[in-house]
Coordinates of C-alpha atoms and ligand atoms in Angstrom, one line a residue:
X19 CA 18.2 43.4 41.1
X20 CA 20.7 42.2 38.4
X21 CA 24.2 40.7 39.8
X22 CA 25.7 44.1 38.1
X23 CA 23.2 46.4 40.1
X24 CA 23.8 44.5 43.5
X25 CA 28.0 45.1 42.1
X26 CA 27.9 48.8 41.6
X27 CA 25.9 48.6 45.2
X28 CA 28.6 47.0 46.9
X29 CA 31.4 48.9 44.8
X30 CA 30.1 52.2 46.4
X31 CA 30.8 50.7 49.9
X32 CA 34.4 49.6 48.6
X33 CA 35.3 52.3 47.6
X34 CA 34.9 54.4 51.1
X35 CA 37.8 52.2 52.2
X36 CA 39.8 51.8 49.1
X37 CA 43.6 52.6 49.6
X38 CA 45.0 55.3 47.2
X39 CA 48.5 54.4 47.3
X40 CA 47.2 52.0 45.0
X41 CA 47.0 54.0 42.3
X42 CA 50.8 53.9 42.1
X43 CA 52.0 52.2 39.1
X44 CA 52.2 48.9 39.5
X45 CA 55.6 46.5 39.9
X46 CA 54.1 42.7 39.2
X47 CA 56.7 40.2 40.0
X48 CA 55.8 37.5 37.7
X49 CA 53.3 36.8 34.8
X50 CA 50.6 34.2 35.2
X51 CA 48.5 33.5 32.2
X52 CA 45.6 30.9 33.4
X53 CA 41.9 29.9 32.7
X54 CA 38.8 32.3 32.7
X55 CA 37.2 29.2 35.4
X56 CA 36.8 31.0 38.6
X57 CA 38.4 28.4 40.1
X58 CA 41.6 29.8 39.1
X59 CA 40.8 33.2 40.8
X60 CA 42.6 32.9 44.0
X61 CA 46.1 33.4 42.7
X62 CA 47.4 34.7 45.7
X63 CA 45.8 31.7 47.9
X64 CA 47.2 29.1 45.4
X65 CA 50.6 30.5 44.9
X66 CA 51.0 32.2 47.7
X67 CA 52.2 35.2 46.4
X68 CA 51.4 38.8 47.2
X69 CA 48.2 40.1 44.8
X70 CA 50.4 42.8 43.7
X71 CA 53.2 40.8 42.7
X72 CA 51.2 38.8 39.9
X73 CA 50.3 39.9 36.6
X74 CA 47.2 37.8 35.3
X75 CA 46.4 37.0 31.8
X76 CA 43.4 34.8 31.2
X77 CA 41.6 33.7 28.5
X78 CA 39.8 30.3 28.2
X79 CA 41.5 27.1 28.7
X80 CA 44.1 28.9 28.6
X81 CA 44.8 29.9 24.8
X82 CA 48.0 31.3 24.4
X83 CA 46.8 33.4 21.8
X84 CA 48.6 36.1 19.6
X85 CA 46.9 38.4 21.7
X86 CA 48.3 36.7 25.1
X87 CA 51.9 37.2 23.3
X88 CA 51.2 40.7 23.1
X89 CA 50.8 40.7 26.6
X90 CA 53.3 38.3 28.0
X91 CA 56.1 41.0 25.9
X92 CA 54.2 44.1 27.6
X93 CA 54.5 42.8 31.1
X94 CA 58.2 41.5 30.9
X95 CA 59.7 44.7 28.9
X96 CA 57.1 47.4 30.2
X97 CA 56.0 46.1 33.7
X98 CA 59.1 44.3 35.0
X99 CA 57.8 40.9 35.2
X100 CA 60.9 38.0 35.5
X101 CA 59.5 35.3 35.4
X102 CA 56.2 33.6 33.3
X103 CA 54.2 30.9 34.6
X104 CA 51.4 29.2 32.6
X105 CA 48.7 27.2 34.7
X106 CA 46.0 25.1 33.1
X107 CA 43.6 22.9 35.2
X108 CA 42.0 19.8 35.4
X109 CA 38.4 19.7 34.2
X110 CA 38.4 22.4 32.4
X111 CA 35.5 23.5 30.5
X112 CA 37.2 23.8 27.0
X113 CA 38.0 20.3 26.9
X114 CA 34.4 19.5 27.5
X115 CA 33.6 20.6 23.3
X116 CA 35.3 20.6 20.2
X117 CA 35.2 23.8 18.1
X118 CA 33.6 21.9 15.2
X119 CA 30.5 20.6 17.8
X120 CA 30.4 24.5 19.6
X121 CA 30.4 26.2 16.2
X122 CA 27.5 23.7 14.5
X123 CA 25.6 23.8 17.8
X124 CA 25.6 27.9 18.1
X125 CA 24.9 27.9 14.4
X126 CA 21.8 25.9 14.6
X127 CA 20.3 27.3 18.1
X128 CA 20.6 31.3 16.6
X129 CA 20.2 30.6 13.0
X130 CA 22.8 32.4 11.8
X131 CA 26.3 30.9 11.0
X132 CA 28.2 34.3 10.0
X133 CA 30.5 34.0 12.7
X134 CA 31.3 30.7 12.2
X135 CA 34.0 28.7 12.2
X136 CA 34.9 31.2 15.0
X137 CA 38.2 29.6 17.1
X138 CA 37.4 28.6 20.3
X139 CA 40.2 27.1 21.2
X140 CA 38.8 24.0 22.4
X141 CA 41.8 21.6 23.7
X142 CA 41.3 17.7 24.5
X143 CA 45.1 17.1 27.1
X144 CA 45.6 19.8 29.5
X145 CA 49.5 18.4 29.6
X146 CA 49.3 18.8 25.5
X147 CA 48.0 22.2 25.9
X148 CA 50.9 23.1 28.6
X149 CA 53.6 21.7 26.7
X150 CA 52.7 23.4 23.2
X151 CA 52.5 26.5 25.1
X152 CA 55.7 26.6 27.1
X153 CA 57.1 26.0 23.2
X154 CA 55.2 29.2 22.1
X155 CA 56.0 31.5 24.1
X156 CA 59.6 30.4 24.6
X157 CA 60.2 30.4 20.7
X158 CA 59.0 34.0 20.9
X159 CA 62.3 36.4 19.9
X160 CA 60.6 39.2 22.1
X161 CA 60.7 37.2 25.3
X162 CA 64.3 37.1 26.4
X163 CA 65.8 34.0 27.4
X164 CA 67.0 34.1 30.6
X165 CA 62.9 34.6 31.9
X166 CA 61.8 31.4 33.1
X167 CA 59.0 30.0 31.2
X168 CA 57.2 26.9 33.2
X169 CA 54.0 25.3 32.9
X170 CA 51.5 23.9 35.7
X171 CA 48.4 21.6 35.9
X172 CA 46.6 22.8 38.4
X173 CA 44.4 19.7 40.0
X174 CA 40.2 21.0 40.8
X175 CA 40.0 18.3 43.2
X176 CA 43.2 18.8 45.6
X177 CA 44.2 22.2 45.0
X178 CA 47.9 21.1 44.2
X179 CA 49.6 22.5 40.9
X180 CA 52.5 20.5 39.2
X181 CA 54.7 20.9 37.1
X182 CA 54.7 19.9 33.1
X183 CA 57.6 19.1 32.0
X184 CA 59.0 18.1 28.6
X185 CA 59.4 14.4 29.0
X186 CA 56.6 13.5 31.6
X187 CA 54.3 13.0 29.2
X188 CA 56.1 10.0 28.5
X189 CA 56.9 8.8 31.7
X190 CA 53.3 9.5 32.8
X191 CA 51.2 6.0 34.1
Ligands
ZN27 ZN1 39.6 26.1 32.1

């Protein structure tokens, strides 16, 4: 049985449970945009924060894409969120290629190189990546200025996030 088989399986037995209240609309606290790596999943556990209270954005590394934009401005004017936080990790698996190496290695293993250079958005500093991004979406007219906009490594090994800020880079041993 595939994993999706055995999930449908076990979303039948979820669902006899499942609380309807939930269907309320939703009233997320703050925003999170993180990493696709399931070691990010457990939000709550690592922020301690109520699951309803966060509003997740993920995409790989994480990219603060145009499309993550989009949805940063949809969850602070249309959901309520106050507050954005943006957590990268340590050993992240975007940092482990460069989009030249993925796109010339895809290209050769299928043959075909029509989608290529496709942007991957492979990164190299996961402090780099925080800081341009705090810069992104805080030069963003649509994101007002009194939400907080903070950035986070958080470390694979310990479980600890901290924080990125501006001039640590410097600082940093
Ligand atoms: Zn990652």
């Amino acid at each position: 049985m595939s994993i999706i088989d055995k999930a449908l399986e076990a979303n039948r037995k979820y669902a006899k449970s499942y609380d309807p209240s939930n269907a309320k609309r939703p009233a997320p606290k703050i925003v999170v945009v993180t990493c696709m790596d399931p070691r990010l999943s457990d939000l709550p556990g690592i922020l301690g924060l109520p699951q309803a209270d966060i509003d997740v954005i993920r995409t790989g590394g994480p990219a603060v894409t145009d499309d993550v934009l989009g949805e940063l401005v949809v969850s602070n004017r249309v959901l309520g969120t106050t507050e954005i936080m943006l957590l990268n990790h340590t050993g992240c698996g975007f940092t482990t290629f460069t989009d030249d190496e993925l796109n010339a290695k895809l290209t050769a293993l299928t043959g075909d190189a029509s989608p290529a250079p496709m942007r991957l958005f492979s990164y190299k500093d996961p402090e780099q990546n925080t800081l341009e991004q705090i810069k992104k979406v805080r030069s963003h007219p649509w994101i007002a200025k009194e939400v907080p906009v903070r950035g986070f490594i958080f470390d694979v090994e310990t479980g600890l996030i901290r924080e990125v800020h501006r001039a640590s880079k410097d600082v940093a041993a």
